[in-house]
Amino acid sequence: MSSDSDSFQRSSDTFRDLLRWQVDAGADEAIGEVAINRYAIAAVPTSPQPPPPESRAAPAAPRPAVVTAPEAARRTAPAEADDGRGLAASARTLDELEKALNAFKGCALKETATNTVFGDGNPEARIMLVGEAPGADEDRLGRPFVGVSGQLLDRMLACIQLDRQSVYITNVVYWRPPGNRKPTAAELSACLPFIERHIELVSPEILVLVGGTPTSALLARKEGIMKLRGRWFQYQSPGMPHPIPTIPTYHPAFLLRQASQKRMAWRDLLAIREKIDGLDAQT
Ligand code: URA
């Protein structure tokens, strides 16, 4: 016969497994102030109920259209977008830009994030890396690329004699999307004025776009990362005096899943090293 402590142990194991399953499935944020009892909602009868007399003649209310991500970006309220553009443009230093981001209310991700993940490394560096968005570790610590992908990124940089003192790192989105989902087009467009200003203020000599999301957000190209990685582009925003040589490469999270692609990332790293050496030779 099992003891009370055995059965207590079994149920706490079950609850822990259930919780882990939810976290793995992406349900890792409490996004409402008040818990919703979904069993009570399910208990409401689902058979069709006659409408109240006064609404019988009224036409059925249209269901809200499903907004796809690119459509959502186009529908970003102009006031909200202006808000971000004005705030970002008024920043004359990185400190001011960080303050402007802290004052910005145009991106709902801020509501669920623990920290604004602004940047890390050396703001005077000649090389700037731009990733996608913070993950759970970055959100907790408030620094970009500090989790498992960050550790791989550090090892990749070390292969070409770079480290956090010789690069500056940020993301195109400053808050963690719940469950580590990809940022939507609306979230990307809300953050765009800030990352553009961020690049203008750091003013690097080389820009490295880490993954498909920053590549499509900043280069506005239709091709995917597989086609774009390892090629040099010129990135320029309206506030920049001259374009910056820019190279997209694979995201370390992708390389952790697809180890066979590491050899392509290695080529990109060599191309970056060669570009740095070329710039050094000119100075
Ligand atoms: N992935 C990113 O793109 N950025 C981070 O900061 C961490 C993981």
Coordinates of N, CA and C in Angstrom, one line a residue, residues 88-280:
A88 N 12.3 58.5 -31.0 CA 13.6 57.9 -31.4 C 14.5 59.0 -32.0
A89 N 13.8 59.9 -32.9 CA 14.6 60.9 -33.6 C 15.2 61.9 -32.7
S90 N 14.4 62.2 -31.5 CA 14.9 63.2 -30.6 C 16.1 62.8 -29.8
A91 N 16.4 61.5 -29.8 CA 17.5 61.0 -29.0 C 18.9 61.3 -29.6
R92 N 19.7 62.0 -28.9 CA 21.0 62.4 -29.4 C 22.2 61.5 -28.9
T93 N 21.9 60.7 -27.9 CA 22.9 59.7 -27.4 C 22.2 58.4 -27.1
L94 N 23.0 57.3 -26.9 CA 22.4 56.0 -26.6 C 21.6 56.1 -25.3
D95 N 22.1 56.8 -24.3 CA 21.3 57.0 -23.0 C 20.0 57.6 -23.3
E96 N 19.9 58.6 -24.1 CA 18.6 59.2 -24.4 C 17.7 58.3 -25.2
L97 N 18.3 57.5 -26.1 CA 17.5 56.5 -26.8 C 16.9 55.5 -25.9
E98 N 17.7 55.0 -24.9 CA 17.2 54.0 -23.9 C 16.1 54.7 -23.1
K99 N 16.2 55.9 -22.7 CA 15.2 56.6 -22.0 C 13.9 56.7 -22.8
A100 N 14.1 57.1 -24.1 CA 13.0 57.2 -25.0 C 12.3 55.9 -25.2
L101 N 13.0 54.8 -25.2 CA 12.4 53.4 -25.3 C 11.6 53.2 -24.0
N102 N 12.1 53.6 -22.9 CA 11.4 53.3 -21.6 C 10.2 54.1 -21.6
A103 N 10.1 55.3 -22.3 CA 8.9 56.1 -22.3 C 7.9 55.6 -23.3
F104 N 8.3 54.8 -24.3 CA 7.5 54.4 -25.4 C 6.4 53.5 -25.0
K105 N 5.2 53.7 -25.5 CA 4.1 52.9 -25.1 C 3.5 52.2 -26.3
G106 N 4.2 52.2 -27.5 CA 3.6 51.7 -28.7 C 3.8 50.3 -29.0
C107 N 4.4 49.5 -28.1 CA 4.6 48.1 -28.4 C 4.1 47.3 -27.2
A108 N 3.1 46.5 -27.5 CA 2.4 45.7 -26.4 C 3.3 44.7 -25.7
L109 N 4.4 44.3 -26.4 CA 5.3 43.3 -25.8 C 5.9 43.8 -24.5
K110 N 6.0 45.1 -24.3 CA 6.5 45.7 -23.1 C 5.7 45.3 -21.9
E111 N 4.4 45.1 -22.1 CA 3.5 44.7 -21.0 C 3.9 43.4 -20.4
T112 N 4.3 42.4 -21.2 CA 4.6 41.1 -20.7 C 6.1 40.9 -20.4
A113 N 6.9 41.8 -20.9 CA 8.3 41.6 -20.7 C 8.8 42.0 -19.2
T114 N 9.8 41.4 -18.8 CA 10.4 41.8 -17.4 C 11.3 43.0 -17.6
N115 N 12.1 43.0 -18.7 CA 13.1 44.0 -18.9 C 13.0 44.5 -20.3
T116 N 13.4 45.8 -20.5 CA 13.8 46.2 -21.9 C 15.2 45.8 -22.1
V117 N 15.4 45.1 -23.2 CA 16.8 44.6 -23.5 C 17.4 45.6 -24.6
F118 N 18.2 46.5 -24.1 CA 18.6 47.6 -25.0 C 19.9 47.2 -25.8
G119 N 21.0 46.9 -25.1 CA 22.2 46.6 -25.9 C 23.3 46.1 -25.0
D120 N 24.3 45.6 -25.6 CA 25.5 45.1 -24.8 C 26.7 45.2 -25.6
G121 N 27.8 45.2 -24.9 CA 29.1 45.3 -25.6 C 29.7 46.7 -25.6
N122 N 30.4 47.1 -26.6 CA 31.1 48.3 -26.7 C 30.5 49.3 -27.7
P123 N 29.8 50.4 -27.2 CA 29.1 51.3 -28.1 C 30.1 52.0 -29.0
E124 N 31.4 51.9 -28.7 CA 32.4 52.6 -29.7 C 32.9 51.6 -30.7
A125 N 32.3 50.3 -30.6 CA 32.9 49.3 -31.5 C 32.7 49.6 -33.0
R126 N 33.5 49.0 -33.8 CA 33.3 49.3 -35.3 C 32.3 48.3 -35.9
I127 N 32.0 47.2 -35.1 CA 31.1 46.2 -35.6 C 29.9 46.1 -34.7
M128 N 28.7 46.2 -35.4 CA 27.5 46.1 -34.6 C 26.7 44.9 -35.1
L129 N 26.2 44.1 -34.2 CA 25.4 42.9 -34.5 C 23.9 43.2 -34.1
V130 N 23.0 42.8 -35.0 CA 21.6 43.0 -34.7 C 20.9 41.7 -34.8
G131 N 20.3 41.2 -33.7 CA 19.6 40.0 -33.6 C 18.1 40.2 -33.7
E132 N 17.3 39.2 -33.3 CA 15.9 39.2 -33.5 C 15.2 39.9 -32.3
A133 N 15.1 39.2 -31.2 CA 14.4 39.7 -30.0 C 14.9 38.9 -28.8
P134 N 14.8 39.5 -27.6 CA 15.2 38.8 -26.4 C 14.5 37.5 -26.2
G135 N 15.2 36.5 -25.7 CA 14.5 35.2 -25.2 C 14.3 35.3 -23.7
A136 N 14.1 34.2 -23.1 CA 13.8 34.2 -21.6 C 14.9 34.6 -20.8
D137 N 16.2 34.2 -21.1 CA 17.3 34.6 -20.3 C 17.6 36.0 -20.5
E138 N 17.5 36.5 -21.7 CA 17.8 37.9 -22.0 C 16.7 38.8 -21.3
D139 N 15.5 38.4 -21.3 CA 14.4 39.1 -20.6 C 14.7 39.2 -19.1
R140 N 15.2 38.1 -18.6 CA 15.4 38.0 -17.1 C 16.6 38.9 -16.7
L141 N 17.6 38.9 -17.6 CA 18.9 39.6 -17.2 C 19.0 41.0 -17.8
G142 N 18.1 41.3 -18.8 CA 18.1 42.6 -19.4 C 19.3 42.9 -20.4
R143 N 19.9 41.8 -20.9 CA 21.1 41.9 -21.8 C 20.8 41.0 -23.0
P144 N 21.2 41.4 -24.2 CA 21.0 40.6 -25.4 C 22.0 39.4 -25.5
F145 N 21.5 38.3 -26.0 CA 22.4 37.1 -26.3 C 23.2 36.7 -25.1
V146 N 22.4 36.3 -24.0 CA 23.1 35.8 -22.9 C 22.7 34.3 -22.6
G147 N 21.8 33.8 -23.4 CA 21.4 32.4 -23.2 C 22.2 31.5 -24.0
V148 N 21.6 30.3 -24.4 CA 22.4 29.3 -25.1 C 22.9 29.8 -26.5
S149 N 21.9 30.5 -27.2 CA 22.4 31.1 -28.5 C 23.5 32.1 -28.3
G150 N 23.4 32.9 -27.3 CA 24.4 33.9 -27.0 C 25.8 33.3 -26.7
Q151 N 25.7 32.1 -26.1 CA 27.0 31.4 -25.8 C 27.6 31.0 -27.1
L152 N 26.8 30.4 -28.0 CA 27.3 30.0 -29.3 C 27.8 31.3 -30.1
L153 N 27.0 32.3 -30.0 CA 27.5 33.6 -30.7 C 28.8 34.0 -30.2
D154 N 29.0 34.0 -28.9 CA 30.3 34.4 -28.3 C 31.5 33.5 -28.9
R155 N 31.2 32.2 -29.0 CA 32.2 31.3 -29.5 C 32.5 31.5 -31.0
M156 N 31.4 31.9 -31.7 CA 31.6 32.2 -33.2 C 32.5 33.5 -33.3
L157 N 32.2 34.5 -32.5 CA 32.9 35.7 -32.5 C 34.4 35.5 -32.2
A158 N 34.6 34.6 -31.1 CA 36.0 34.3 -30.7 C 36.8 33.7 -31.8
C159 N 36.1 32.9 -32.7 CA 36.8 32.3 -33.9 C 37.5 33.4 -34.8
I160 N 36.9 34.6 -34.8 CA 37.5 35.6 -35.6 C 38.0 36.8 -34.8
Q161 N 38.5 36.4 -33.6 CA 39.2 37.3 -32.7 C 38.3 38.5 -32.3
L162 N 37.0 38.2 -32.1 CA 36.1 39.3 -31.6 C 35.5 38.9 -30.3
D163 N 35.1 39.9 -29.5 CA 34.4 39.6 -28.2 C 33.5 40.7 -27.9
R164 N 32.9 40.7 -26.7 CA 31.9 41.8 -26.4 C 32.6 43.1 -26.2
Q165 N 33.9 43.2 -26.1 CA 34.6 44.5 -26.1 C 34.8 45.0 -27.4
S166 N 34.8 44.2 -28.5 CA 35.1 44.7 -29.8 C 33.8 44.7 -30.7
V167 N 32.7 44.3 -30.1 CA 31.4 44.5 -30.9 C 30.4 45.1 -30.0
Y168 N 29.3 45.6 -30.7 CA 28.1 46.1 -29.9 C 27.0 45.3 -30.4
I169 N 26.1 44.8 -29.5 CA 25.0 43.9 -29.9 C 23.7 44.4 -29.4
T170 N 22.7 44.3 -30.3 CA 21.3 44.6 -29.9 C 20.3 43.8 -30.7
N171 N 19.1 44.1 -30.7 CA 18.0 43.3 -31.4 C 17.1 44.3 -32.2
V172 N 16.4 43.8 -33.2 CA 15.4 44.7 -33.8 C 14.1 44.9 -33.0
V173 N 13.9 44.0 -32.0 CA 12.8 44.1 -31.1 C 13.4 44.1 -29.7
Y174 N 12.9 45.1 -28.8 CA 13.5 45.3 -27.5 C 12.9 44.5 -26.4
W175 N 11.8 43.9 -26.7 CA 11.1 43.1 -25.6 C 10.9 41.7 -26.0
R176 N 10.8 40.8 -25.1 CA 10.7 39.4 -25.4 C 9.2 39.1 -25.8
P177 N 9.1 38.5 -27.0 CA 7.7 38.0 -27.4 C 7.4 36.8 -26.6
P178 N 6.2 36.7 -25.9 CA 5.9 35.6 -25.1 C 6.1 34.3 -25.8
G179 N 6.6 33.3 -25.0 CA 6.8 32.0 -25.6 C 7.9 31.9 -26.7
N180 N 8.7 33.0 -26.8 CA 9.8 33.1 -27.8 C 9.2 33.0 -29.2
R181 N 8.0 33.4 -29.5 CA 7.5 33.4 -30.8 C 8.2 34.5 -31.6
K182 N 8.1 34.4 -33.0 CA 8.7 35.4 -33.8 C 7.9 36.7 -33.6
P183 N 8.6 37.9 -33.6 CA 7.9 39.2 -33.5 C 6.9 39.3 -34.7
T184 N 5.8 39.9 -34.5 CA 4.9 40.2 -35.6 C 5.3 41.4 -36.4
A185 N 4.8 41.6 -37.6 CA 5.1 42.8 -38.4 C 4.8 44.1 -37.6
A186 N 3.7 44.1 -36.9 CA 3.3 45.3 -36.1 C 4.4 45.6 -35.0
E187 N 4.9 44.5 -34.4 CA 5.9 44.7 -33.3 C 7.2 45.2 -33.9
L188 N 7.5 44.6 -35.1 CA 8.7 45.0 -35.8 C 8.6 46.5 -36.2
S189 N 7.5 46.9 -36.7 CA 7.4 48.2 -37.2 C 7.3 49.2 -36.1
A190 N 6.8 48.8 -34.9 CA 6.8 49.7 -33.8 C 8.2 50.0 -33.3
C191 N 9.1 49.0 -33.3 CA 10.5 49.1 -32.9 C 11.4 49.7 -33.9
L192 N 11.0 49.7 -35.2 CA 11.9 50.1 -36.3 C 12.5 51.5 -36.1
P193 N 11.8 52.5 -35.7 CA 12.4 53.8 -35.6 C 13.5 53.8 -34.5
F194 N 13.4 52.9 -33.5 CA 14.4 52.9 -32.4 C 15.6 52.1 -32.9
I195 N 15.5 51.0 -33.6 CA 16.7 50.3 -34.1 C 17.4 51.1 -35.2
E196 N 16.6 51.8 -36.0 CA 17.3 52.7 -37.0 C 18.1 53.8 -36.3
R197 N 17.5 54.4 -35.3 CA 18.3 55.4 -34.6 C 19.5 54.8 -33.8
H198 N 19.2 53.6 -33.3 CA 20.3 52.9 -32.6 C 21.5 52.7 -33.5
I199 N 21.3 52.3 -34.7 CA 22.4 52.1 -35.6 C 23.0 53.4 -36.0
E200 N 22.2 54.5 -36.2 CA 22.8 55.8 -36.5 C 23.7 56.3 -35.3
L201 N 23.3 56.1 -34.1 CA 24.0 56.6 -32.9 C 25.3 55.8 -32.7
V202 N 25.2 54.4 -32.9 CA 26.5 53.6 -32.8 C 27.4 53.9 -34.0
S203 N 26.8 54.1 -35.1 CA 27.5 54.4 -36.3 C 28.7 53.4 -36.6
P204 N 28.4 52.1 -36.7 CA 29.4 51.1 -36.9 C 30.0 51.2 -38.3
E205 N 31.1 50.6 -38.5 CA 31.7 50.5 -39.9 C 31.2 49.2 -40.6
I206 N 30.8 48.2 -39.8 CA 30.2 47.0 -40.3 C 29.0 46.6 -39.5
L207 N 28.0 46.2 -40.2 CA 26.7 45.8 -39.6 C 26.5 44.3 -39.9
V208 N 26.3 43.5 -38.9 CA 26.0 42.1 -39.1 C 24.6 41.8 -38.6
L209 N 23.8 41.3 -39.5 CA 22.4 41.0 -39.2 C 22.3 39.5 -38.9
V210 N 21.9 39.2 -37.7 CA 21.9 37.8 -37.2 C 20.6 37.2 -37.3
G211 N 20.4 36.5 -38.4 CA 19.1 35.8 -38.7 C 18.2 36.5 -39.7
G212 N 17.2 35.8 -40.0 CA 16.3 36.2 -41.1 C 15.4 37.4 -40.7
T213 N 15.0 37.5 -39.4 CA 14.1 38.6 -39.0 C 14.8 40.0 -39.1
P214 N 16.0 40.2 -38.5 CA 16.6 41.5 -38.6 C 17.0 41.8 -40.1
T215 N 17.3 40.7 -40.9 CA 17.6 40.9 -42.3 C 16.4 41.5 -43.0
S216 N 15.2 40.8 -42.9 CA 14.1 41.4 -43.7 C 13.6 42.7 -43.1
A217 N 13.8 42.9 -41.8 CA 13.3 44.2 -41.2 C 14.2 45.3 -41.7
L218 N 15.5 45.1 -41.8 CA 16.4 46.3 -42.1 C 16.8 46.4 -43.5
L219 N 16.8 45.3 -44.2 CA 17.2 45.3 -45.6 C 16.0 45.4 -46.6
A220 N 14.8 45.1 -46.0 CA 13.5 45.1 -46.8 C 13.7 44.3 -48.1
R221 N 14.3 43.1 -48.0 CA 14.4 42.3 -49.2 C 13.4 41.1 -49.2
K222 N 13.0 40.7 -50.3 CA 12.0 39.6 -50.3 C 12.6 38.2 -50.1
E223 N 13.9 38.0 -50.5 CA 14.5 36.7 -50.4 C 14.7 36.3 -48.9
G224 N 14.7 35.0 -48.6 CA 14.9 34.5 -47.3 C 16.4 34.6 -46.9
I225 N 16.7 34.3 -45.7 CA 18.1 34.3 -45.1 C 19.0 33.3 -45.9
M226 N 18.4 32.2 -46.4 CA 19.3 31.2 -47.1 C 19.9 31.9 -48.3
K227 N 19.2 32.7 -49.0 CA 19.7 33.4 -50.2 C 20.5 34.6 -49.8
L228 N 20.2 35.2 -48.7 CA 20.9 36.5 -48.4 C 22.2 36.4 -47.6
R229 N 22.3 35.3 -46.8 CA 23.5 35.2 -45.9 C 24.8 35.2 -46.7
G230 N 25.8 35.8 -46.1 CA 27.1 35.8 -46.7 C 27.3 36.8 -47.8
R231 N 26.2 37.6 -48.1 CA 26.4 38.6 -49.2 C 26.5 40.0 -48.5
W232 N 27.3 40.9 -49.2 CA 27.4 42.2 -48.6 C 26.3 43.1 -49.2
F233 N 25.7 43.9 -48.4 CA 24.7 44.9 -48.8 C 25.1 46.3 -48.2
Q234 N 24.5 47.3 -48.7 CA 24.7 48.6 -48.1 C 23.5 49.0 -47.3
Y235 N 23.6 49.2 -46.0 CA 22.4 49.7 -45.3 C 22.5 51.2 -45.0
Q236 N 21.4 51.8 -45.2 CA 21.4 53.3 -44.9 C 20.0 53.7 -44.4
S237 N 19.9 54.5 -43.4 CA 18.6 55.0 -42.9 C 18.7 56.5 -43.2
P238 N 17.5 57.2 -43.1 CA 17.5 58.6 -43.5 C 18.4 59.5 -42.7
G239 N 18.7 59.1 -41.4 CA 19.6 60.0 -40.6 C 21.0 59.7 -40.7
M240 N 21.4 58.8 -41.7 CA 22.8 58.4 -41.8 C 23.5 59.1 -42.9
P241 N 24.8 59.7 -42.7 CA 25.5 60.4 -43.7 C 25.9 59.5 -44.9
H242 N 26.2 58.2 -44.6 CA 26.7 57.3 -45.6 C 26.2 55.9 -45.3
P243 N 26.2 55.0 -46.3 CA 25.7 53.6 -46.0 C 26.8 52.8 -45.3
I244 N 26.3 51.7 -44.7 CA 27.2 50.8 -43.9 C 27.3 49.5 -44.6
P245 N 28.5 48.9 -44.9 CA 28.5 47.5 -45.4 C 27.9 46.6 -44.4
T246 N 27.0 45.8 -44.9 CA 26.1 45.0 -44.0 C 26.0 43.5 -44.5
I247 N 26.2 42.6 -43.6 CA 26.2 41.2 -44.0 C 25.2 40.4 -43.2
P248 N 24.2 39.7 -43.8 CA 23.3 38.8 -43.0 C 24.0 37.5 -42.8
T249 N 23.8 36.9 -41.6 CA 24.3 35.5 -41.4 C 23.2 34.7 -40.6
Y250 N 23.5 33.4 -40.4 CA 22.5 32.6 -39.7 C 22.5 33.0 -38.2
H251 N 21.3 32.8 -37.7 CA 21.1 33.0 -36.2 C 21.7 31.8 -35.5
P252 N 22.4 32.0 -34.4 CA 22.9 30.8 -33.6 C 21.9 29.8 -33.2
A253 N 20.7 30.3 -32.9 CA 19.6 29.3 -32.5 C 19.3 28.4 -33.7
F254 N 19.4 28.9 -34.9 CA 19.2 28.0 -36.1 C 20.3 27.0 -36.2
L255 N 21.6 27.5 -36.0 CA 22.7 26.7 -36.1 C 22.7 25.6 -35.0
L256 N 22.1 25.9 -33.8 CA 22.0 24.8 -32.8 C 21.1 23.7 -33.3
R257 N 20.1 24.1 -34.1 CA 19.2 23.0 -34.6 C 19.7 22.4 -35.9
Q258 N 20.5 23.1 -36.7 CA 21.0 22.6 -38.0 C 22.5 22.7 -38.0
A259 N 23.1 21.8 -37.3 CA 24.6 21.9 -37.2 C 25.3 21.9 -38.5
S260 N 24.6 21.2 -39.5 CA 25.3 21.1 -40.8 C 25.5 22.5 -41.5
Q261 N 24.7 23.5 -41.0 CA 24.8 24.8 -41.6 C 26.0 25.6 -41.0
K262 N 26.6 25.1 -40.0 CA 27.7 25.8 -39.3 C 28.8 26.2 -40.3
R263 N 29.0 25.3 -41.3 CA 30.1 25.6 -42.3 C 29.8 26.8 -43.1
M264 N 28.5 27.1 -43.4 CA 28.1 28.3 -44.1 C 28.4 29.5 -43.2
A265 N 28.0 29.4 -41.9 CA 28.2 30.5 -41.0 C 29.7 30.8 -40.8
W266 N 30.5 29.7 -40.9 CA 31.9 29.9 -40.8 C 32.4 30.7 -42.0
R267 N 31.9 30.5 -43.2 CA 32.3 31.3 -44.3 C 31.9 32.8 -44.1
D268 N 30.7 33.0 -43.5 CA 30.3 34.4 -43.2 C 31.3 35.0 -42.2
L269 N 31.7 34.3 -41.2 CA 32.6 34.8 -40.2 C 33.9 35.2 -40.9
L270 N 34.4 34.3 -41.8 CA 35.6 34.7 -42.5 C 35.5 35.9 -43.4
A271 N 34.3 36.1 -44.0 CA 34.0 37.3 -44.8 C 34.1 38.5 -43.9
I272 N 33.5 38.4 -42.7 CA 33.5 39.5 -41.8 C 35.0 39.9 -41.4
R273 N 35.7 38.8 -41.0 CA 37.1 39.0 -40.7 C 37.9 39.7 -41.8
E274 N 37.6 39.2 -43.0 CA 38.3 39.8 -44.2 C 38.0 41.3 -44.3
K275 N 36.7 41.6 -44.1 CA 36.3 43.0 -44.3 C 36.9 43.9 -43.2
I276 N 37.0 43.4 -41.9 CA 37.7 44.1 -40.9 C 39.1 44.4 -41.2
D277 N 39.8 43.3 -41.7 CA 41.2 43.4 -42.0 C 41.4 44.5 -43.2
G278 N 40.5 44.5 -44.1 CA 40.5 45.4 -45.2 C 40.4 46.8 -44.7
L279 N 39.5 47.0 -43.8 CA 39.3 48.4 -43.2 C 40.5 48.8 -42.4
D280 N 41.1 47.8 -41.7 CA 42.3 48.1 -40.9 C 43.4 48.5 -41.8

